[in-house]
């Protein structure tokens, strides 16, 4: 049996040097700040899930301590 030569993923086009839209890479400071803000968002979400998770999932009533 021959292995298939199906190509997966997007098509590979040649780069266009004169394309009208050129996206510049982000500065390292912006990437660092974005990573920090994203990490703090996930830390906060996990903290709230630890505190409120059973109530949100219906495992416990909020008025029961």
Coordinates of C-alpha atoms in Angstrom, one line a residue:
X1 CA 0.0 0.0 0.0
X2 CA 1.4 3.4 -1.0
X3 CA 1.5 6.2 1.6
X4 CA -0.9 9.1 0.7
X5 CA 0.6 12.4 -0.4
X6 CA -2.3 14.5 1.0
X7 CA -1.1 17.9 2.0
X8 CA -2.4 19.1 5.3
X9 CA -2.6 22.7 6.4
X10 CA -2.9 25.9 4.5
X11 CA -1.4 26.2 1.0
X12 CA 2.2 27.4 0.7
X13 CA 2.2 30.5 -1.4
X14 CA 5.4 32.3 -2.4
X15 CA 6.0 35.5 -0.4
X16 CA 5.0 38.7 -2.1
X17 CA 7.7 41.4 -1.6
X18 CA 5.4 44.3 -2.8
X19 CA 2.3 43.4 -0.8
X20 CA 0.4 46.6 0.4
X21 CA 0.1 45.4 4.0
X22 CA 3.2 44.9 6.0
X23 CA 2.9 44.0 9.7
X24 CA 5.9 44.9 11.7
X25 CA 7.0 42.6 14.6
X26 CA 6.0 43.7 18.1
X27 CA 8.6 45.3 20.3
X28 CA 10.0 43.0 23.0
X29 CA 8.6 45.2 25.8
X30 CA 5.1 44.9 24.4
X31 CA 5.5 41.1 24.1
X32 CA 6.7 40.9 27.7
X33 CA 3.9 43.1 29.0
X34 CA 1.3 41.0 27.0
X35 CA 2.7 37.8 28.4
X36 CA 2.6 39.2 32.0
X37 CA -1.0 40.4 31.6
X38 CA -2.1 37.1 30.1
X39 CA -0.4 35.2 32.9
X40 CA -2.0 37.4 35.6
X41 CA -5.4 36.9 33.9
X42 CA -5.1 33.1 34.0
X43 CA -3.8 33.2 37.6
X44 CA -6.8 35.3 38.6
X45 CA -9.2 32.9 36.8
X46 CA -7.7 29.9 38.5
X47 CA -7.8 31.6 41.9
X48 CA -11.5 32.4 41.4
X49 CA -12.2 28.9 40.1
X50 CA -10.6 27.5 43.3
X51 CA -12.8 29.7 45.4
X52 CA -16.1 29.6 43.5
X53 CA -15.8 26.5 41.4
X54 CA -18.0 24.2 43.5
X55 CA -20.8 26.8 43.6
X56 CA -20.6 27.4 39.8
X57 CA -20.7 23.7 39.1
X58 CA -23.7 23.2 41.5
X59 CA -21.8 21.0 44.0
X60 CA -22.3 23.4 46.9
X61 CA -24.8 26.2 47.7
X62 CA -23.2 29.6 48.3
X63 CA -25.2 30.1 51.6
X64 CA -23.7 26.9 53.1
X65 CA -20.4 27.4 54.8

